[in-house]
CSV table of C-alpha atoms in Angstrom, one decimal:
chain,number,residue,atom,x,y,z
A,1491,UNK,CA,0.0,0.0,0.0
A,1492,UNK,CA,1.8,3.7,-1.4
A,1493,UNK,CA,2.0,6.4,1.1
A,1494,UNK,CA,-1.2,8.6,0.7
A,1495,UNK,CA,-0.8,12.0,-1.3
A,1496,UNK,CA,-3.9,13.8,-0.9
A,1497,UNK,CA,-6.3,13.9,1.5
A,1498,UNK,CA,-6.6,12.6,5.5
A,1499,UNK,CA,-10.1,12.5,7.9
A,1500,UNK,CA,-10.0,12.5,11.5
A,1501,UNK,CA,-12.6,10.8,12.3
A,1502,UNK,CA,-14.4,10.7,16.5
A,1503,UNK,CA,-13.1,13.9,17.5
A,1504,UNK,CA,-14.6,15.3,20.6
A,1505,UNK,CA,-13.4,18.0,22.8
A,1506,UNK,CA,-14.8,19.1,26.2
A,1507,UNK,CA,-13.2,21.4,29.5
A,1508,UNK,CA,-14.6,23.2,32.4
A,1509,UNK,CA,-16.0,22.1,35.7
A,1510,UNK,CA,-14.9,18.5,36.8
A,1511,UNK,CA,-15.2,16.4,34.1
A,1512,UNK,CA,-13.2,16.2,31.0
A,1513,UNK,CA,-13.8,13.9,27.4
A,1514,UNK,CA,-10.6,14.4,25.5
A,1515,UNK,CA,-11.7,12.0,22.9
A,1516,UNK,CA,-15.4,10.7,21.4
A,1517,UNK,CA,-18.4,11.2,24.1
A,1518,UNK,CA,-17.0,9.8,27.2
A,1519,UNK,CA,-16.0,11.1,30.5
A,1520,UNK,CA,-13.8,10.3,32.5
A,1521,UNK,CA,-14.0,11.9,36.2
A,1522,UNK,CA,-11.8,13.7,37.7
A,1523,UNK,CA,-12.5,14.0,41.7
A,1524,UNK,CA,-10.6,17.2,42.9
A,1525,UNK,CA,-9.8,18.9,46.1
A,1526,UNK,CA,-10.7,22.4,47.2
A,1527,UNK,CA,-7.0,23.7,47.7
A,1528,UNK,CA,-6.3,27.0,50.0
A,1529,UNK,CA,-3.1,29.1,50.9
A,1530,UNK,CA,0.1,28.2,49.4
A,1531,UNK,CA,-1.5,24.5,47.9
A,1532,UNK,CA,-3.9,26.9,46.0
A,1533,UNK,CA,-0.5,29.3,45.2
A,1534,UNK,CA,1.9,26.6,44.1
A,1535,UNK,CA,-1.3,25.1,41.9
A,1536,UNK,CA,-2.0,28.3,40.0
A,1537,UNK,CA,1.8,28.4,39.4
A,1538,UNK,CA,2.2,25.5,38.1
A,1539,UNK,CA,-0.8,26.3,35.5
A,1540,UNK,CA,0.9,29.4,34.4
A,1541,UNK,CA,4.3,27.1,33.7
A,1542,UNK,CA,2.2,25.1,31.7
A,1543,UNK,CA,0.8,27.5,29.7
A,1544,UNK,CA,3.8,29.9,28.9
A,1545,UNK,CA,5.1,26.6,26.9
A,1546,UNK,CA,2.8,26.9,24.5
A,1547,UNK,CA,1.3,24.5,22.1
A,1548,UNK,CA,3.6,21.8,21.3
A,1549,UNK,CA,6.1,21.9,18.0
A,1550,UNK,CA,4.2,20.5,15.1
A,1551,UNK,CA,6.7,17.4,13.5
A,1552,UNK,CA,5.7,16.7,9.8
A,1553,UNK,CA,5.6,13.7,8.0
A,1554,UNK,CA,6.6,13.5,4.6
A,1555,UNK,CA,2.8,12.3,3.0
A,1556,UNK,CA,-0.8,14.2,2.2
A,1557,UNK,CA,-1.8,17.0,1.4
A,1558,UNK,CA,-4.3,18.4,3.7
A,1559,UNK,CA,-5.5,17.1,7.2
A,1560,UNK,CA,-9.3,17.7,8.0
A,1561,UNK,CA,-10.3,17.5,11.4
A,1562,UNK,CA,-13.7,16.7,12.0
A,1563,UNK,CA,-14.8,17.7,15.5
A,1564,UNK,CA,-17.4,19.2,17.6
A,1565,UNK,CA,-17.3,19.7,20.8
A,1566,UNK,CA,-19.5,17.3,22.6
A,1567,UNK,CA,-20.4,13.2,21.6
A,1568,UNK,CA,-23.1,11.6,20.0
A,1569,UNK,CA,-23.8,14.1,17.2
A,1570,UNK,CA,-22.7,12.1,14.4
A,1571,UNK,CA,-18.7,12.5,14.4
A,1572,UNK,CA,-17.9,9.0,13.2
A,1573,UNK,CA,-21.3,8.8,11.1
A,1574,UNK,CA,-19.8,12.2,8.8
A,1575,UNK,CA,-16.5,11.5,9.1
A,1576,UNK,CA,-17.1,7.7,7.4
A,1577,UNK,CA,-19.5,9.7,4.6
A,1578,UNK,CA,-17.2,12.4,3.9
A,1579,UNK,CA,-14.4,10.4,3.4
A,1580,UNK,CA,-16.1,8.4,1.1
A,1581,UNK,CA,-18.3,11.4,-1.0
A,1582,UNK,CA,-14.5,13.1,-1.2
A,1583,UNK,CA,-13.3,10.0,-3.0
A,1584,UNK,CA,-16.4,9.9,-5.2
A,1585,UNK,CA,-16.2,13.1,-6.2
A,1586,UNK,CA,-12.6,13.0,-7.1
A,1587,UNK,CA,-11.3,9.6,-7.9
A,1588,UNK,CA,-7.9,11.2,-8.5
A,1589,UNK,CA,-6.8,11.8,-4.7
A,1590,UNK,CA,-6.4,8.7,-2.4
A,1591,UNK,CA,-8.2,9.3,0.8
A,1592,UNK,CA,-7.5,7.8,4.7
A,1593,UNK,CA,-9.5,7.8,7.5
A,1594,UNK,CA,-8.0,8.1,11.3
A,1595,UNK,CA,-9.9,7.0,14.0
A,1596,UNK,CA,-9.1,8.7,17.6
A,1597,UNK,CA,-11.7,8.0,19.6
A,1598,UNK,CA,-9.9,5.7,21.9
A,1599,UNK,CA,-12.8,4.9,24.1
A,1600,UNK,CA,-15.1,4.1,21.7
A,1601,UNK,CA,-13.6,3.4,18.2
A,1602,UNK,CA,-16.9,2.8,15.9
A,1603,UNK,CA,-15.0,3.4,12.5
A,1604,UNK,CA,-14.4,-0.2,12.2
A,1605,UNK,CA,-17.4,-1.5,12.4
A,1606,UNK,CA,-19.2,1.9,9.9
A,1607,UNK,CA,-16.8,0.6,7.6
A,1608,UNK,CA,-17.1,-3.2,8.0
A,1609,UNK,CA,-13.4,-4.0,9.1
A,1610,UNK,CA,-12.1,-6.5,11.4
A,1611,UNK,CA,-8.7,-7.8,12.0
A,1612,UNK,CA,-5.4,-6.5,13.2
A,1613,UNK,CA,-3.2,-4.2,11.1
A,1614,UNK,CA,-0.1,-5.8,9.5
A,1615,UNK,CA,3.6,-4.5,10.1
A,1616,UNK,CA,5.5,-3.6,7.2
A,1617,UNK,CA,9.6,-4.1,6.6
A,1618,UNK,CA,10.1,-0.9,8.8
A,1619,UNK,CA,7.6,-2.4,12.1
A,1620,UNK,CA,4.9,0.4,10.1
A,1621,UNK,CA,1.3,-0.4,11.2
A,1622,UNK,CA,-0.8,-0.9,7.4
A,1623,UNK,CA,-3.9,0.4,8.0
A,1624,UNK,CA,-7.3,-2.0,6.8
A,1625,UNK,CA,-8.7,-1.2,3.1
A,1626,UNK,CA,-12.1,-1.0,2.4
A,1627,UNK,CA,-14.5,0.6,0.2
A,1628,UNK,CA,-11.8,2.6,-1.1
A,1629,UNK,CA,-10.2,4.1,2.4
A,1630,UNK,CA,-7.6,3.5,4.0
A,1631,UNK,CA,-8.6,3.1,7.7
A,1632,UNK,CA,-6.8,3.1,11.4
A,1633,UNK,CA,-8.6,2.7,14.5
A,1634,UNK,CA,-7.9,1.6,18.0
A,1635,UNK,CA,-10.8,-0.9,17.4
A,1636,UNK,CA,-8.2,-2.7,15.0
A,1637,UNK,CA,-6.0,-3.0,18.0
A,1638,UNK,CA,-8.4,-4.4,21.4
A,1639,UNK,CA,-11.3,-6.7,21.2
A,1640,UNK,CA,-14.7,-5.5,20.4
A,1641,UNK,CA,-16.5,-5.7,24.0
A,1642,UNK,CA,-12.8,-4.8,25.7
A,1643,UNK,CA,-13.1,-1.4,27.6
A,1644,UNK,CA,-10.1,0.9,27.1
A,1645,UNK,CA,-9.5,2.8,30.7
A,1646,UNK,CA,-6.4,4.7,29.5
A,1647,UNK,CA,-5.9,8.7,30.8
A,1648,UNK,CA,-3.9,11.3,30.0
A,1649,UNK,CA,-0.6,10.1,28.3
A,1650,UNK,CA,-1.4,7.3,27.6
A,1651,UNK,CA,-4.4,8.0,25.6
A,1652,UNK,CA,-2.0,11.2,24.0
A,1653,UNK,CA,0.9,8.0,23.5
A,1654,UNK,CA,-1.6,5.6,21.6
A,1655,UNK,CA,-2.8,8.8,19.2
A,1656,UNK,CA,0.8,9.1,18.8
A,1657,UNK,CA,0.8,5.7,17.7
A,1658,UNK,CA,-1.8,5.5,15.6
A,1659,UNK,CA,-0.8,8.6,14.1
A,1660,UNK,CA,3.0,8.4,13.3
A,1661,UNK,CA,3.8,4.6,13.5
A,1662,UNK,CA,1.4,4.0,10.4
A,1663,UNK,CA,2.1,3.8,7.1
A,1664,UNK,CA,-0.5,6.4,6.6
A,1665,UNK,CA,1.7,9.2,6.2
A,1666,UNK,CA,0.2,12.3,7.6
A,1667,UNK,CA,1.6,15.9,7.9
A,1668,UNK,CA,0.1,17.9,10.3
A,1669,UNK,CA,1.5,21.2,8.4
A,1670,UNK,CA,-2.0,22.2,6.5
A,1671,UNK,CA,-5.4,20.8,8.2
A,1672,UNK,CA,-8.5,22.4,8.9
A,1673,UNK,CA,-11.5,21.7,11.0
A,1674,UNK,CA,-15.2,20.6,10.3
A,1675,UNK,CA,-18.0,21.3,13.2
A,1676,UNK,CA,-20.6,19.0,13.5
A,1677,UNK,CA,-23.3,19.6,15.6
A,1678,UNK,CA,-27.3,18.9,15.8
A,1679,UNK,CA,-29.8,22.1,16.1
A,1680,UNK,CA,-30.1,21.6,19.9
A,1681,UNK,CA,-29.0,24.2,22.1
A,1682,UNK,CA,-27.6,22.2,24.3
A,1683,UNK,CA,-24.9,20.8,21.6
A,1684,UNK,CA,-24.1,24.0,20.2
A,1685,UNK,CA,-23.0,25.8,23.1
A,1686,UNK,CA,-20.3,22.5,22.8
A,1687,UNK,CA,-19.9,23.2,19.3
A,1688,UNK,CA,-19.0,26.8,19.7
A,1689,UNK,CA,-16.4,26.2,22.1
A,1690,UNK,CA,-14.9,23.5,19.5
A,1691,UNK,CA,-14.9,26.1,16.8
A,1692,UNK,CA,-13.5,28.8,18.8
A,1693,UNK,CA,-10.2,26.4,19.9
A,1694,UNK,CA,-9.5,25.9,16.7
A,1695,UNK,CA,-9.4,29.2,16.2
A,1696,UNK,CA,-7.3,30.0,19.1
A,1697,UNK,CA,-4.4,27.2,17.9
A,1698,UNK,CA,-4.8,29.4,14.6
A,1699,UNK,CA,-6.0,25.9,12.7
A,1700,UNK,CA,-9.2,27.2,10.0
A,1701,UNK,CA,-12.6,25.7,10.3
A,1702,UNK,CA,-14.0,25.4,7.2
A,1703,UNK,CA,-17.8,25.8,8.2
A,1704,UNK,CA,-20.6,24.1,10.2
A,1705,UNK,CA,-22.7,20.2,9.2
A,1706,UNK,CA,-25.9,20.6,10.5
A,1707,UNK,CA,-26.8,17.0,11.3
A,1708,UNK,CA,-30.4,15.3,12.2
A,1709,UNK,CA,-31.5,18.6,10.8
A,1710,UNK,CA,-35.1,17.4,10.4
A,1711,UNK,CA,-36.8,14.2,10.6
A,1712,UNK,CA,-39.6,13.3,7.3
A,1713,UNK,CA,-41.9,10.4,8.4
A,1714,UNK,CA,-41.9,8.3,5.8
A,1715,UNK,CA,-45.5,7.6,5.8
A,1716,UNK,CA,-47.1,10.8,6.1
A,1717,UNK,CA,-44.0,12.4,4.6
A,1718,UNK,CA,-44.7,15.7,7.5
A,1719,UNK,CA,-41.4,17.3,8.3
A,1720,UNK,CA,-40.8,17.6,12.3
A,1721,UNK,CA,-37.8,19.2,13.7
A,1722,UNK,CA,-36.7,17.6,16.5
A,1723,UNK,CA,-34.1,19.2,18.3
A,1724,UNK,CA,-34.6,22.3,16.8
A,1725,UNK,CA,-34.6,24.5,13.4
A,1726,UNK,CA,-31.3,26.0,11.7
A,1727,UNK,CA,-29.9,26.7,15.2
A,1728,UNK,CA,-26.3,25.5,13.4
A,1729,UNK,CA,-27.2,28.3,10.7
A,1730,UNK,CA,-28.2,30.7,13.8
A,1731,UNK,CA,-24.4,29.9,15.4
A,1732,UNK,CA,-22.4,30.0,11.9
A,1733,UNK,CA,-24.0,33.3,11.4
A,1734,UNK,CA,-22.4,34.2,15.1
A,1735,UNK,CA,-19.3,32.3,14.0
A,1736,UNK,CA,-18.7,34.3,11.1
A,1737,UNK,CA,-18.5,31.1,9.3
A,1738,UNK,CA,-21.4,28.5,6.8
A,1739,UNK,CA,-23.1,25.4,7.0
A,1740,UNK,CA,-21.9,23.3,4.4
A,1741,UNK,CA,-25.0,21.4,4.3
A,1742,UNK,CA,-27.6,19.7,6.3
A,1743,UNK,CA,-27.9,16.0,7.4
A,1744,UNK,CA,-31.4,14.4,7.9
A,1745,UNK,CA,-32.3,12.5,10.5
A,1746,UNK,CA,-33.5,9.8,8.4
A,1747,UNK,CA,-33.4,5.6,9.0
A,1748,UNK,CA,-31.5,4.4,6.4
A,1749,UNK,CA,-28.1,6.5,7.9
A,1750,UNK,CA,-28.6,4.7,10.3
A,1751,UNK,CA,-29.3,1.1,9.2
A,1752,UNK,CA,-26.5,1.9,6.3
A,1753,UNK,CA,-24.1,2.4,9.4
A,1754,UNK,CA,-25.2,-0.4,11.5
A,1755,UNK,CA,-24.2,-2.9,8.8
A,1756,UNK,CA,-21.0,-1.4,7.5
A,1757,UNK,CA,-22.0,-0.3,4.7
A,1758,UNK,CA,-21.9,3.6,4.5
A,1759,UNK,CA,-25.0,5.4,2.7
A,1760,UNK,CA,-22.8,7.1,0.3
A,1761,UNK,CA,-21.7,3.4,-0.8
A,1762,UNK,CA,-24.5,1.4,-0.6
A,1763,UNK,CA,-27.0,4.0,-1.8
A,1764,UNK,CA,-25.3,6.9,-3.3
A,1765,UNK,CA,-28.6,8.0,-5.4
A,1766,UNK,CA,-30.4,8.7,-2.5
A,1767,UNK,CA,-30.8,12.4,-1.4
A,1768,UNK,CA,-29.2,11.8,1.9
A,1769,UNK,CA,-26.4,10.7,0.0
A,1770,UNK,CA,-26.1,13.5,-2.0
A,1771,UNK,CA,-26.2,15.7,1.2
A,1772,UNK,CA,-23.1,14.4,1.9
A,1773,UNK,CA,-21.8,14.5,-1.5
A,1774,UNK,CA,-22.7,18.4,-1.7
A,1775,UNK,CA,-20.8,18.7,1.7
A,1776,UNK,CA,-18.0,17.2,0.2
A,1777,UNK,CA,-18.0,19.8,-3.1
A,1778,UNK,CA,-17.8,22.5,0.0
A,1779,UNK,CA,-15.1,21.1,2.3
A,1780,UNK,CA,-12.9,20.7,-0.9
A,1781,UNK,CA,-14.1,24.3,-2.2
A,1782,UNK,CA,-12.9,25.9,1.2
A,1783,UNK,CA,-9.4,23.9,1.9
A,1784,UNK,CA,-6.6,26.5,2.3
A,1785,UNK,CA,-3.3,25.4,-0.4
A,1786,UNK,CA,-1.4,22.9,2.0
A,1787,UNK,CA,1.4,26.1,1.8
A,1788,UNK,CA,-0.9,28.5,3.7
């Protein structure tokens, strides 16, 4: 398998802070139980912060491979990460069968690319001990579901949830440079996701990495009997937060059944039934991303 020229998804990217609890990856939480601190604990505490911070973000280290990195991301789980990141990988490499396209998985608590895209097995190790990361449909996958069982809980904190990304990212023979990439939001209409979302889009702005624009997902819900349109967690309120943002939806999702029954089996709805509209909302989405990637110079 050649080194990959073009484009790279990050697929499962969640990002949460504040009060107790923190979700560095995907929707879980993992607890942090802290101690009210006072006097020179509370001194030496805030010191040590503001030595953490002066160091600033860590050096970027580029590998020699693709093009452009997108980041697809929002804020807070279970707003259809993995589900867009799975069928805009797969509309990008439909709608130009030129560039070869990879998809990194980094939720390590709950890795769900593998099954979305109907992969089992372990990765192989090439001449050099390089991961090769499982082919299907087209993409070139990685996923810390290729690497535990199934049903096999992954308790990891901290480093080493930061050392297996590492990993996954830069002991693969997907060859990724993390010199050009830019972020998608995803987020559903509801309130209560896209106070998450706007946080997500303003830290990317704030490590200076572009977010392209905003995917509306389970942006309305058709019943397929009566055909009546209902809006269930809300209308256009990722249009209503773009418009805040300064930034555009690149497209609306539906909540619609056969997303989620194409998922379920492995068999993406771009792939198994690209005619259908909610296919080609996805497609469009696609045309957009592409439209708004900055030249991997910039």
């Amino acid at each position: 398998m050649g080194i990959w020229q073009r484009l790279l998804i990050f697929g499962g990217v969640s990002l949460r802070a504040g009060g107790g609890a923190t979700a560095p990856l995907g929707g879980s939480r993992a607890m942090v139980c802290g101690r009210q601190l006072s006097g020179a604990g509370s001194e030496t505490l805030k010191q040590r912060r503001t030595q953490i911070m002066s160091r600033g973000l860590p050096k970027q280290k580029p590998i020699e491979g693709v093009k452009q990195v997108i980041v697809v991301a929002s804020g807070k789980g279970g707003v259809g990460k993995s589900t867009t990141a799975v069928n805009l990988a797969l509309a990008l490499a439909a709608n130009d069968s030129t560039k070869a396209i990879g998809l990194l998985d980094v939720d390590v608590y709950g890795p769900s690319v593998p099954k979305m895209m109907n992969l089992k097995g372990n990765p192989e190790l090439s001449q050099s001990n390089l991961m090769r990361p499982l082919l299907n449909y087209g993409i070139a996958c990685m996923s810390m579901g290729f690497l535990v069982e199934e049903s096999e809980p992954v308790v990891w904190r901290g480093l080493m949830v930061m050392s297996a990304i590492e990993k996954l990212l830069r002991q693969c023979y997907m060859r990724v440079s993390l010199a050009s990439k830019s972020a998608v939001i995803v987020s559903t209409p509801q309130d209560i996701a896209l106070m998450d979302a706007h946080k997500g889009a303003e830290m990317f702005r704030r490590v200076h990495v572009p977010v392209l624009g905003l995917v509306q997902n389970m942006s309305v819900f058709q019943c397929p009997k009566c055909k009546h349109k209902t809006h269930i967690f809300g209308a256009d309120g990722a249009r209503k937060l773009a418009q805040t943002l300064g930034l555009e939806v690149l497209g609306d999702i539906p909540l619609h059944l056969n997303i989620r029954e194409a998922s379920d089996t492995g068999q993406p709805i771009v792939f198994s039934q690209p005619e259908s509209d909610e296919a080609k909302a996805y497609l469009r989405i696609a045309v957009e991303v592409v439209r708004r990637l900055p030249s991997p110079s910039e």
